[in-house]
Coordinates of C-alpha atoms in Angstrom, one line a residue:
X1 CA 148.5 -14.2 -22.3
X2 CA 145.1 -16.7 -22.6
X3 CA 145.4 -19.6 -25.0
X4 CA 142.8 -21.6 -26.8
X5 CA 143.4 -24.9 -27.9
X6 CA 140.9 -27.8 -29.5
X7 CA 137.3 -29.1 -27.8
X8 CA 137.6 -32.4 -28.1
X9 CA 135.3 -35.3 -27.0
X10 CA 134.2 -32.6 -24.5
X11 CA 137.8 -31.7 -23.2
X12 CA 139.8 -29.1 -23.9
X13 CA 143.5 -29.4 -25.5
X14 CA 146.1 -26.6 -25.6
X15 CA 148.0 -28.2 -28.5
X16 CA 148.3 -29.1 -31.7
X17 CA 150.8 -29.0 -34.6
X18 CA 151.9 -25.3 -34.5
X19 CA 151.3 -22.5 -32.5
X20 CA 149.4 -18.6 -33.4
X21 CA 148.6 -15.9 -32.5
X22 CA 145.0 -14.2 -32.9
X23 CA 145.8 -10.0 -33.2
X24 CA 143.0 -7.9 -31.9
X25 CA 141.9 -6.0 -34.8
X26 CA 141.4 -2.3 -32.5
X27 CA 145.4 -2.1 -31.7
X28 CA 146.8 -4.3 -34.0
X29 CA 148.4 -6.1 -30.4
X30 CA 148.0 -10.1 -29.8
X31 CA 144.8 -10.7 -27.9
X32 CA 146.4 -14.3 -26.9
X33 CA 147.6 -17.7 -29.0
X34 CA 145.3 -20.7 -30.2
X35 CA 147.2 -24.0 -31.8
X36 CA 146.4 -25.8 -35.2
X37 CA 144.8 -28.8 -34.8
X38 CA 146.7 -31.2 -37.1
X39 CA 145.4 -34.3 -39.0
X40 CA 146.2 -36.5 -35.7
X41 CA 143.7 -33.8 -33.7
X42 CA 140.9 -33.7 -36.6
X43 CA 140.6 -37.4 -37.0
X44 CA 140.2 -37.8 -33.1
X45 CA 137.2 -35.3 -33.7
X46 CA 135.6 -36.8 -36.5
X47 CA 135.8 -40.1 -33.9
X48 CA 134.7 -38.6 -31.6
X49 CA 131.9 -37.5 -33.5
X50 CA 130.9 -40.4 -35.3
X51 CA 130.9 -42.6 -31.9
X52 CA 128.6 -40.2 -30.3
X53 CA 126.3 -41.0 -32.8
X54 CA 125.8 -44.5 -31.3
X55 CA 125.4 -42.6 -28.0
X56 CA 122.3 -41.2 -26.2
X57 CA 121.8 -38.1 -28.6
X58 CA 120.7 -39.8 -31.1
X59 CA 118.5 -41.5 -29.0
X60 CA 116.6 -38.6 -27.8
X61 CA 113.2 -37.6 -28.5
X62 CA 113.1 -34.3 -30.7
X63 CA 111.6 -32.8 -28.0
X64 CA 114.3 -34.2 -25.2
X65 CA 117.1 -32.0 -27.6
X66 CA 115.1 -29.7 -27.6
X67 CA 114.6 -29.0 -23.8
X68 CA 118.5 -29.3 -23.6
X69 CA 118.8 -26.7 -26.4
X70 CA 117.1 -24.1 -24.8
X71 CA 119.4 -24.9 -21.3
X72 CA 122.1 -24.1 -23.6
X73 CA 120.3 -21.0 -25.2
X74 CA 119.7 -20.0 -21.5
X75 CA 123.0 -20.2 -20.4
X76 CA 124.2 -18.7 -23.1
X77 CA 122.5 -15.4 -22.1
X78 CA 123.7 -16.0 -18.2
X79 CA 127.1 -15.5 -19.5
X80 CA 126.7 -13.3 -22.0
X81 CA 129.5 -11.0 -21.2
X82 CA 131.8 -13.4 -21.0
X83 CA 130.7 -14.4 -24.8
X84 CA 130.4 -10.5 -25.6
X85 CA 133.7 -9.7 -24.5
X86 CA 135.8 -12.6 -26.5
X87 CA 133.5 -11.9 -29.8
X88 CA 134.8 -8.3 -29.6
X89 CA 137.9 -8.9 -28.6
X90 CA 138.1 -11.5 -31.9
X91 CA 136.4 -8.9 -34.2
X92 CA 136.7 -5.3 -32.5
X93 CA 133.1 -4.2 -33.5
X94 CA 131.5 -2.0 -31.1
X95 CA 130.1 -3.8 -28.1
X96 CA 126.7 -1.9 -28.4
X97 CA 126.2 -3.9 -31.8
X98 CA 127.6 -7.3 -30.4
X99 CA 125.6 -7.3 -27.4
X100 CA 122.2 -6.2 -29.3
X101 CA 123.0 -8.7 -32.8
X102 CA 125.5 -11.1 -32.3
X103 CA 125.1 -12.8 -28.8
X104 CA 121.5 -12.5 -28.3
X105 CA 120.6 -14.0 -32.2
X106 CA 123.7 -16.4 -31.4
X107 CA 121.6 -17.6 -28.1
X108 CA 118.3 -17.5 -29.9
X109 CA 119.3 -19.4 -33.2
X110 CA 119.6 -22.9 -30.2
X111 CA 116.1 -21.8 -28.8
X112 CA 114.3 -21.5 -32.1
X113 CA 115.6 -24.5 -33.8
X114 CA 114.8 -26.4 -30.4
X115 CA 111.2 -25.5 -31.1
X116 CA 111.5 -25.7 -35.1
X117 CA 113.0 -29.5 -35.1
X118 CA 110.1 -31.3 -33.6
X119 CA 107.8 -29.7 -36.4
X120 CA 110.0 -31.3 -39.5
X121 CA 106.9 -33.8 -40.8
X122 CA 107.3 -36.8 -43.1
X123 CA 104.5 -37.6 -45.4
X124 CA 101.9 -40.5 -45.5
X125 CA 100.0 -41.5 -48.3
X126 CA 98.2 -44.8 -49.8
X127 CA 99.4 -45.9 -53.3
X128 CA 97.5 -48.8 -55.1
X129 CA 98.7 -52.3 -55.9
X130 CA 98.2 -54.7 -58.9
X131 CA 96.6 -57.4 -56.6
X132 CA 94.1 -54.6 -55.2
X133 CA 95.7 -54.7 -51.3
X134 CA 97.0 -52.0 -51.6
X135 CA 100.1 -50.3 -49.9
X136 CA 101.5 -47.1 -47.2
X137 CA 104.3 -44.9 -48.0
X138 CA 105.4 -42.8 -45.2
X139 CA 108.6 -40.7 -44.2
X140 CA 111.1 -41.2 -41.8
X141 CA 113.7 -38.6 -40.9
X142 CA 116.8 -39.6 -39.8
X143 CA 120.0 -37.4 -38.5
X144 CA 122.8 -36.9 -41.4
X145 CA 125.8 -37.8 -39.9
X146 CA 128.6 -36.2 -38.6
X147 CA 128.3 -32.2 -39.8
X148 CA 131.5 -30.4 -40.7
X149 CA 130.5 -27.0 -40.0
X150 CA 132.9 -24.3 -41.1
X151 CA 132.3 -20.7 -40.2
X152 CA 133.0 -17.4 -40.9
X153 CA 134.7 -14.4 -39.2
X154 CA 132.5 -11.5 -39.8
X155 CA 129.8 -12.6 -37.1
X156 CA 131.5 -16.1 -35.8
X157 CA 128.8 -16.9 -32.9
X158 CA 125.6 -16.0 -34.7
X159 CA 127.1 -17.4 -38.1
X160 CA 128.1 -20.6 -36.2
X161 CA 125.0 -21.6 -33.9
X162 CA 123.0 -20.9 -37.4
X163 CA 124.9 -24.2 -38.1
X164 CA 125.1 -25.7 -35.3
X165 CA 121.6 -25.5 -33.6
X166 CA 119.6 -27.2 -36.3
X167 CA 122.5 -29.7 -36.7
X168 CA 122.0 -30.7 -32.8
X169 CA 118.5 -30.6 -33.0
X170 CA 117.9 -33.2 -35.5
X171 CA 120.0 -35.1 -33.6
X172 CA 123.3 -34.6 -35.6
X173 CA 127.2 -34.3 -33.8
X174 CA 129.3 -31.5 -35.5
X175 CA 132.7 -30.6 -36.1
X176 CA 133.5 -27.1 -35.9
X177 CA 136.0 -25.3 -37.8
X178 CA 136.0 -21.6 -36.9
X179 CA 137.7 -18.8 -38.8
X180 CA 141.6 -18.9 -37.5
X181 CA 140.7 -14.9 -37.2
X182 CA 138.1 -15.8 -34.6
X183 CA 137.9 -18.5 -32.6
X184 CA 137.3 -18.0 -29.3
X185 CA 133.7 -17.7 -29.0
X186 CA 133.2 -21.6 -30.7
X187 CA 135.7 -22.4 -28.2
X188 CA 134.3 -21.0 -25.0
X189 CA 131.0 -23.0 -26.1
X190 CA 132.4 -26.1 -25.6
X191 CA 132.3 -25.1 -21.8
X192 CA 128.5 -24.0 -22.3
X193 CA 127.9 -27.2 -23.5
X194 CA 129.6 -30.2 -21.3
X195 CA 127.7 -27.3 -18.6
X196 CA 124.2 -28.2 -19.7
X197 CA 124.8 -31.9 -20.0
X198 CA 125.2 -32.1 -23.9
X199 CA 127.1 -35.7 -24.4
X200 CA 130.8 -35.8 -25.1
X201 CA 131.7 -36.2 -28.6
X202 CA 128.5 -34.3 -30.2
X203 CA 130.2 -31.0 -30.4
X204 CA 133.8 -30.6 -31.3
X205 CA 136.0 -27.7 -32.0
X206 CA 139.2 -27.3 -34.0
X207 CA 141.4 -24.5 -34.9
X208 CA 143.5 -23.6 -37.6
X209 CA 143.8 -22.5 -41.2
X210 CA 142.4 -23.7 -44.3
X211 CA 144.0 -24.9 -47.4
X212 CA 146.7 -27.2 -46.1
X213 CA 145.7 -27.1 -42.7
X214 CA 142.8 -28.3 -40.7
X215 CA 139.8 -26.7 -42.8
X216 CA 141.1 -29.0 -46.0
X217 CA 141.6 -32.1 -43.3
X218 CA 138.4 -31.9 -41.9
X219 CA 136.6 -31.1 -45.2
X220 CA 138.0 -34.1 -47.0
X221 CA 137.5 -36.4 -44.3
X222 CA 136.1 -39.9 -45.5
X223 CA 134.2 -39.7 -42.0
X224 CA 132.1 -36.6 -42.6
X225 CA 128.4 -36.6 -43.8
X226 CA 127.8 -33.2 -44.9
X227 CA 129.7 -29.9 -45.1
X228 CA 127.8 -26.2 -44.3
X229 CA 130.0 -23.8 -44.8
X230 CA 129.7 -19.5 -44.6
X231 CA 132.5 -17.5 -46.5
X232 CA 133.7 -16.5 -50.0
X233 CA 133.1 -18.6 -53.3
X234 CA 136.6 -19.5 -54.2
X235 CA 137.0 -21.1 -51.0
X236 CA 133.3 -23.0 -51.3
X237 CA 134.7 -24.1 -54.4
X238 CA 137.7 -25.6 -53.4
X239 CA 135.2 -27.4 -50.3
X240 CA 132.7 -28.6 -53.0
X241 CA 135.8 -30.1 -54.8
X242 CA 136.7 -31.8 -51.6
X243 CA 133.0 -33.2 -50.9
X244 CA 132.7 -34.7 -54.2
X245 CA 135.1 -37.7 -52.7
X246 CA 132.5 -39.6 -51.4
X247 CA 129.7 -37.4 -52.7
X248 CA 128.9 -35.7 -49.2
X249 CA 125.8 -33.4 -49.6
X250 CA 126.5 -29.6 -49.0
X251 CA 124.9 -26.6 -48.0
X252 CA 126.9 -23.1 -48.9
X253 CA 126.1 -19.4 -48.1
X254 CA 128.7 -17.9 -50.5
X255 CA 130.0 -14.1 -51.7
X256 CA 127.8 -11.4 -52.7
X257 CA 128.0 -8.4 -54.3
X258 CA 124.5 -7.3 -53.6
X259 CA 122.8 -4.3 -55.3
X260 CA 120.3 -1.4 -53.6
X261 CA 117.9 0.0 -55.9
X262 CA 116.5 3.2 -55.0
X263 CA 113.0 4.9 -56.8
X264 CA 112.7 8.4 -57.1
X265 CA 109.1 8.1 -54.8
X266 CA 110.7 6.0 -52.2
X267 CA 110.5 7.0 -48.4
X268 CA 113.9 8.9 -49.1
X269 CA 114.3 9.4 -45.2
X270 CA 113.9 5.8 -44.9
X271 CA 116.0 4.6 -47.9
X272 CA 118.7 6.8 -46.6
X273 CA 118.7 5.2 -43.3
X274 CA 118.3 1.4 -44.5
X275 CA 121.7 2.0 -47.1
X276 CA 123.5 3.4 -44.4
X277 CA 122.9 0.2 -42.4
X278 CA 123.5 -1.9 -45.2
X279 CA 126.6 -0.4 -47.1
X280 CA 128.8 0.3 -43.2
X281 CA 127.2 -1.8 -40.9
X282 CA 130.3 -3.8 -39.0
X283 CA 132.5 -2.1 -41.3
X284 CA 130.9 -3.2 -44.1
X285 CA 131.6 -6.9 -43.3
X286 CA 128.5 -8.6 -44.2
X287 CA 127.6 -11.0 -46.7
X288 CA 124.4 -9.2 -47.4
X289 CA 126.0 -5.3 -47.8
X290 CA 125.0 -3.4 -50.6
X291 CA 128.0 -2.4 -52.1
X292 CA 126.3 -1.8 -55.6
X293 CA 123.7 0.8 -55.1
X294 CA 121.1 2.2 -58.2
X295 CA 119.3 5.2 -57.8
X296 CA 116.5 6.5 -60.1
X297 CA 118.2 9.8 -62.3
X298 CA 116.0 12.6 -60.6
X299 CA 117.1 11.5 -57.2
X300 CA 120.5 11.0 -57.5
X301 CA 121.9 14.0 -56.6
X302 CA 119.8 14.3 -53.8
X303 CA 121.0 10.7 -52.3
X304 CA 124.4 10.7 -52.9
X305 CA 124.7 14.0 -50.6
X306 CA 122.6 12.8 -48.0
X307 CA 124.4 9.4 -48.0
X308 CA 127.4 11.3 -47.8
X309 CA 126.4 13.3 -44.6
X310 CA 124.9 10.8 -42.4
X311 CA 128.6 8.5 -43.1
X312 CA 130.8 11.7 -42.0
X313 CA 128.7 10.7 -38.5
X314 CA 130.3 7.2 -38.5
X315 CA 132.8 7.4 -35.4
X316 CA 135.4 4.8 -34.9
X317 CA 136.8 4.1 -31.4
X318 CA 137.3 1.8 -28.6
X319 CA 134.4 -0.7 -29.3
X320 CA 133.6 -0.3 -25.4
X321 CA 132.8 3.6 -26.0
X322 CA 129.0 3.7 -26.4
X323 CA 130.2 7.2 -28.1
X324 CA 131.8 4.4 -31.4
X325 CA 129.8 3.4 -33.6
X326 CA 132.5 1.9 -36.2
X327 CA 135.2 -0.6 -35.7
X328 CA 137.9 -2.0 -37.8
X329 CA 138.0 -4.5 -40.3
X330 CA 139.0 -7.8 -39.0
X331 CA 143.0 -7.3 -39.8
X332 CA 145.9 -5.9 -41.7
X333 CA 145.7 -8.3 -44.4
X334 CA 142.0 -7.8 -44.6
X335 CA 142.7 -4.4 -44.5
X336 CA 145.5 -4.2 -47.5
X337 CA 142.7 -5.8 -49.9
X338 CA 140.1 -3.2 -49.2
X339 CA 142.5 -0.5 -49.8
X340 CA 143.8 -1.9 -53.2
X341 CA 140.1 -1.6 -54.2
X342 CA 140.3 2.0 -53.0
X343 CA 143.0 2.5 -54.9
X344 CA 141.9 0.7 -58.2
X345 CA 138.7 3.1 -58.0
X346 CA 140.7 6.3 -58.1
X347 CA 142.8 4.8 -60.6
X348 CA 139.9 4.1 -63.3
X349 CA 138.7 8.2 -62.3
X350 CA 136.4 7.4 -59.5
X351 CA 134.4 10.5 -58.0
X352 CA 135.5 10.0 -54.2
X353 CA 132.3 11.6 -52.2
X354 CA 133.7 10.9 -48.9
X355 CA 136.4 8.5 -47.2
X356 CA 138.9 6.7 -49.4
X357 CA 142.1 6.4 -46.9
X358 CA 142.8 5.6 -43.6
X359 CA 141.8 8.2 -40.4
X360 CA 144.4 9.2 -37.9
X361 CA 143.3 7.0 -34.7
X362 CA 144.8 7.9 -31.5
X363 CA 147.5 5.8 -29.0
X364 CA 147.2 2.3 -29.1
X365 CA 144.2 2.2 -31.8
X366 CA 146.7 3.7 -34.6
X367 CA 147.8 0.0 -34.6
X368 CA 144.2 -1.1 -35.4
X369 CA 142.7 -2.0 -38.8
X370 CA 140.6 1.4 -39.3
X371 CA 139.8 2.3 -42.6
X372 CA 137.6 5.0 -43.7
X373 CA 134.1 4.7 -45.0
X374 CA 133.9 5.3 -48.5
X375 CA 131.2 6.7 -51.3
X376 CA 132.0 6.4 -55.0
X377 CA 130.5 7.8 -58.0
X378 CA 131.1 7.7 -61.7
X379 CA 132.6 4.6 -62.6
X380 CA 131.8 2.2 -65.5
X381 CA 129.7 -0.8 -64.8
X382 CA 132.7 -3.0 -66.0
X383 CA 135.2 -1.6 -63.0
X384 CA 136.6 -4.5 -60.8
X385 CA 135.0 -2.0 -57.8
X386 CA 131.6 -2.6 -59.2
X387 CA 132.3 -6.2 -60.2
X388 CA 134.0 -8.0 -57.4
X389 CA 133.1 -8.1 -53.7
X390 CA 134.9 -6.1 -51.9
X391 CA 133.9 -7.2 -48.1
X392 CA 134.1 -3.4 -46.7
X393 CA 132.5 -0.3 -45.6
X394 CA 132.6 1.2 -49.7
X395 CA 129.8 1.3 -52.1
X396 CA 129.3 3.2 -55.2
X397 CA 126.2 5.2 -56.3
X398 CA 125.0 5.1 -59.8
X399 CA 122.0 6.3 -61.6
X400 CA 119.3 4.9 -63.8
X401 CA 116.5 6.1 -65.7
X402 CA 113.9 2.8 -66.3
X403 CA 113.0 -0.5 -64.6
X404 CA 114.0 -2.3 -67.1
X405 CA 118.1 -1.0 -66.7
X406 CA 117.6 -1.0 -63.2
X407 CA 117.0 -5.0 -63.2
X408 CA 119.6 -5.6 -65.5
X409 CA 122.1 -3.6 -63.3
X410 CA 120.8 -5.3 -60.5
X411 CA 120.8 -9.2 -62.2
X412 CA 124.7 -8.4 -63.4
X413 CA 127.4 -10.3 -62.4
X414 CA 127.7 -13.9 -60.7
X415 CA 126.1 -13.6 -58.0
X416 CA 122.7 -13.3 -56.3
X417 CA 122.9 -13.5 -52.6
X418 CA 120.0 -10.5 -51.9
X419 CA 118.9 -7.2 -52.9
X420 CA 117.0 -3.9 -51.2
X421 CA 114.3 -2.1 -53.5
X422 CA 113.2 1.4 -52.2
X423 CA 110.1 2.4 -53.3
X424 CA 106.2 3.2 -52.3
X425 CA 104.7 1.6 -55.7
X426 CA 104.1 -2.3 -54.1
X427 CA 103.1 -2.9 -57.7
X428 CA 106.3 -1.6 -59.3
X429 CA 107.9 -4.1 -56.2
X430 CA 105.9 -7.2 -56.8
X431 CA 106.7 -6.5 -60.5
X432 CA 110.7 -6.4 -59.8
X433 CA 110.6 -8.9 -56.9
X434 CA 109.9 -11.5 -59.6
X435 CA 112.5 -10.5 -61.6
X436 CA 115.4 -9.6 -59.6
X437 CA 117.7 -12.9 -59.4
X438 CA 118.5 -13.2 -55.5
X439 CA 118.3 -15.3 -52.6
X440 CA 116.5 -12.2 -50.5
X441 CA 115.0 -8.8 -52.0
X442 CA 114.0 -6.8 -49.0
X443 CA 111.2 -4.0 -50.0
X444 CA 112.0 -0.8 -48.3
X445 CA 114.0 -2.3 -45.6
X446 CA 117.3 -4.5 -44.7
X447 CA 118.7 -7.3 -43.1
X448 CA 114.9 -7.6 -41.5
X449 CA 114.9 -11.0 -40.4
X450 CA 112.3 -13.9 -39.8
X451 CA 114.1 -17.1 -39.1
X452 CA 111.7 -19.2 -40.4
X453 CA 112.4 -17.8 -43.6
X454 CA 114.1 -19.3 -46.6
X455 CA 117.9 -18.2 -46.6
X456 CA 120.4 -18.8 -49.1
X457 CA 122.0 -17.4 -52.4
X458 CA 121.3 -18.2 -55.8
X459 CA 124.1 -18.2 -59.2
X460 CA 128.0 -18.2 -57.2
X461 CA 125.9 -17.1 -53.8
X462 CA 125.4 -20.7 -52.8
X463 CA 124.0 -24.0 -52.4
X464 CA 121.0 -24.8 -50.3
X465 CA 119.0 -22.9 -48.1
X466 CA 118.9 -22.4 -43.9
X467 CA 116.2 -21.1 -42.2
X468 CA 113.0 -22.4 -40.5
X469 CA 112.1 -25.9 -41.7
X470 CA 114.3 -25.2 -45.1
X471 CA 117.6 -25.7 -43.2
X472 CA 115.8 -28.9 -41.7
X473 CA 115.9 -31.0 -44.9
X474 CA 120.2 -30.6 -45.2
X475 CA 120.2 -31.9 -41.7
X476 CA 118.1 -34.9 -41.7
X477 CA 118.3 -37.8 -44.7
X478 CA 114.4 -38.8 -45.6
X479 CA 113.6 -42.4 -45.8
X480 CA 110.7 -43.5 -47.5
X481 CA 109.0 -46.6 -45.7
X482 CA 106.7 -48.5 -48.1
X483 CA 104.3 -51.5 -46.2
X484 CA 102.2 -53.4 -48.3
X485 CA 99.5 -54.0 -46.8

C-alpha cells in the first residue's frame, strides 16, 4: 500500500500528526494512506515559503519563470500517465475524460500563465504640480506573498495549477492544501517540480482536513498573504472569517446552483447535447452544472423526453473501460447527501423521469460510490431540490412561458456562479445576457472555455475573478511610484 505524506521545502515527509486512508471511490477499497500535516508541519511550510521569497524566485525576470513554467508544463505532459492514473485513482472518473480535460488543461494552465504574466502592465502618466515642474506616476507590480491555495476535489490538478500557475508566475511561493479526498496529484507535483529546477521552498504541499485540522492552520496563519480557495460557500465563509485576522486579501470560486434556459427556437439537437454535458458531466460534480434547467412551455414536453433518452446512455464502469462513460461520486459520504436530495424530491411529489436510486454494479465496483443519473419534474420553485446545490448528476426541468419569468427563475436564489441560454434570437440573448445575474452566461453552449477570460461568481458564488490578466491583479500588489520631477 503507497503513502503520501507532506512536500516540504522541496522534500517529501511520510508523517504527520495522524494517519488516513484515501478510499478509491470505483470499489469503495483503500487506494493507499496519506498523514495530516499538523500545526508543527504547516508552520515549517509557511517558513519555508516565506524564506523562499528572499531567494532567487523572486528575483527572476517574468520571462526567466516563465521559461521554467513551461519545463514544468512539458514535463507535466511527459508523465502524463503517471498524473492520469493517481487523478483517477483519487476521483474514479473515466480516464477518457481525465486524460482529454483534467491533465492536459492542468499542464496547460503553467504554459499559458507563463506567457500571460510577462503582459500584466503598470500605468504611467504625468500629473501637474503647484510650482509648474511637474510630476510621473507609474506602477510597479510586486509578488503578494506567500499564497495559501486550497483546492477542491471534483477536478484537483486542473482546479489547483489554476491557482498555482499564476501564483508562480508573478513570482509568488504557495502553500497547498488539497482536498483530504484527493491528494495525490498536488503531491506527485512536488516531484515535477524540484525536476525542473523550481527552488525549494516556493511550492509546498500539506494534507489533511479542514476545520480543526490543517485547512484552518494554514488559513489563519499570521504568515500568509492571500487565500484562493475553490469549494462550497459555508466553507469560504468560515476562510473569509479566518482572513479577516490580519486582513489578508482573498480570491473565492464558491457554490452554484446554476440554471439552463432553453427557447422554444433553440438548436434543440444542440441544446439537448450541451445539458447533457452540463447536468452529468463527472457525475454531476462541477461547480458550473446546471442543475436548475427552464424550458420555454411549447418545448417542454419535447426536452424532457429527449433529455431522458440520451441519459439512459450514460454507462458507469471501470473508469479504464473506453466502453464507461460515468463514474462515481467522489465517496460514500458524498454519496449519502445526494441521495437525501433524492429522497427529499420524491417526498415533496417529484415526477421521477429517469434515475433516482442506486444501479446494481458488478464485483468489486458494487463497493463504489455509483449513483444513478436523475431527471425531475414538477416541483415547486421553493423545494430544497431546486434551492440548494446539490453537487450531483440530478437536475430538474421546469417550464416557462415569458422572458421576463424566465430571468426571474434564472436570478433566484443566492447564487450566481454561470448560466447556459439556448436560443437562435442573438437579440433575445444580448437582451438576457445583461440581465441574467452570473459570473458566466454561455449562449448556446457550455463550459466553452477561453482562459483569458474573466472567471468568477457573483452574489454567495464568490469573490474575485481568475483568468487571463484578471487573476493577475490577486497575485501581484500594485505600487504606485510618484517622482517629482
Amino acid at each position: 500500500m503507497k503513502s503520501l505524506g507532506q512536500f516540504i521545502d522541496g522534500a517529501y515527509e511520510d508523517a504527520g500528526i495522524s494517519r488516513f486512508d484515501v478510499v478509491n471511490p470505483v470499489t469503495g477499497e483503500v487506494a493507499y494512506i496519506t498523514y495530516e500535516a499538523g500545526r508543527d508541519q504547516v508552520d515549517r511550510a509557511v517558513a519555508a515559503a516565506r524564506a523562499a521569497l528572499s531567494g532567487p524566485w523572486v528575483r527572476f525576470s517574468a520571462a526567466e519563470r516563465g521559461a521554467i513554467l513551461r519545463k514544468l508544463a512539458n514535463r507535466i505532459a511527459e508523465r502524463s500517465e503517471e498524473f492520469l492514473r493517481a487523478e483517477v485513482l483519487d476521483t474514479g472518473k473515466p480516464a477518457d475524460m481525465a486524460s482529454h480535460l483534467d491533465i492536459p488543461r492542468g499542464a496547460a494552465n503553467f504554459s499559458f500563465f507563463a506567457d500571460t504574466a510577462p503582459m500584466a502592465m503598470g500605468e504611467a502618466f504625468p500629473a501637474p504640480t503647484p510650482d509648474g515642474a511637474g510630476a510621473l506616476n507609474y506602477t510597479l507590480r510586486t509578488p503578494r506573498g506567500v499564497i495559501a491555495v486550497v483546492c477542491p476535489w471534483n477536478l484537483p490538478l486542473l482546479l489547483m495549477t489554476w491557482k498555482v500557475a499564476p501564483a508562480l508566475a508573478c513570482g509568488n511561493t504557495v502553500v497547498v492544501k488539497p482536498s483530504e479526498e484527493t491528494p495525490a496529484t498536488a503531491t506527485l507535483l512536488g516531484e515535477v517540480m524540484n525536476e525542473v529546477g523550481i527552488p525549494k521552498g516556493v511550492f509546498n504541499v500539506v494534507n489533511g482536513f479542514g476545520a480543526g485540522s490543517t485547512g484552518e492552520f494554514l488559513t489563519s496563519h499570521p504568515d500568509i498573504d492571500g487565500i484562493t480557495f475553490t469549494g462550497e460557500t459555508v466553507t469560504g465563509t468560515a476562510i473569509m472569517k479566518a482572513a479577516a485576522e490580519g486582513i489578508r486579501p482573498v480570491s473565492f470560486e464558491l457554490g452554484g446552483k446554476n440554471a439552463a434556459v432553453v427557447f422554444a427556437d433553440c438548436d434543440l439537437d444542440r441544446a439537448i447535447a450541451g445539458t447533457m454535458r452540463s447536468a452529468f458531466l463527472n457525475c454531476g460534480q462541477v461547480c458550473l452544472g446546471t442543475e436548475r434547467i427552464y424550458v420555454e412551455r411549447p418545448l417542454f414536453d419535447t426536452f424532457v423526453e429527449k433529455l431522458a433518452a440520451q441519459v439512459k446512455t450514460l454507462k458507469p464502469g471501470d473508469p479504464w473501460d473506453k466502453a464507461s462513460n460515468f463514474g462515481p461520486l467522489i465517496s460514500e459520504v458524498h454519496r449519502q447527501k445526494v441521495l437525501s436530495y433524492y429522497a427529499k424530491a420524491k417526498a415533496e411529489g417529484a415526477t421521477i423521469v429517469t434515475g433516482g436510486g442506486i444501479p446494481d454494479m458488478p464485483g468489486k465496483l458494487a463497493g463504489g460510490s455509483w449513483i444513478e443519473p436523475t431527471i425531475w419534474t414538477g416541483l415547486p420553485e421553493s423545494s430544497a431540490v431546486i434551492q440548494e446545490e446539490i453537487f450531483g448528476p440530478c437536475c430538474h426541468i421546469a417550464p416557462f412561458d415569458t422572458e421576463d419569468e424566465a430571468v426571474a427563475l434564472a436570478n433566484a436564489g443566492p447564487y450566481g456562479l454561470a448560466a447556459s441560454l439556448w436560443t437562435r434570437d442573438l437579440s433575445r440573448a444580448h437582451r438576457l445576457a445583461a440581465r441574467i445575474e452570473v459570473g458566466t452566461l454561455w449562449i448556446n453552449s457550455w463550459f466553452l472555455r477561453d482562459l483569458r477570460a474573466a472567471f468568477g461568481g457573483s452574489k454567495k458564488s464568490g469573490i474575485g475573478r481568475e483568468g487571463g490578466l484578471h487573476g493577475l491583479d490577486f497575485y501581484t500588489e500594485q505600487r504606485n511610484v510618484c517622482i517629482h520631477l
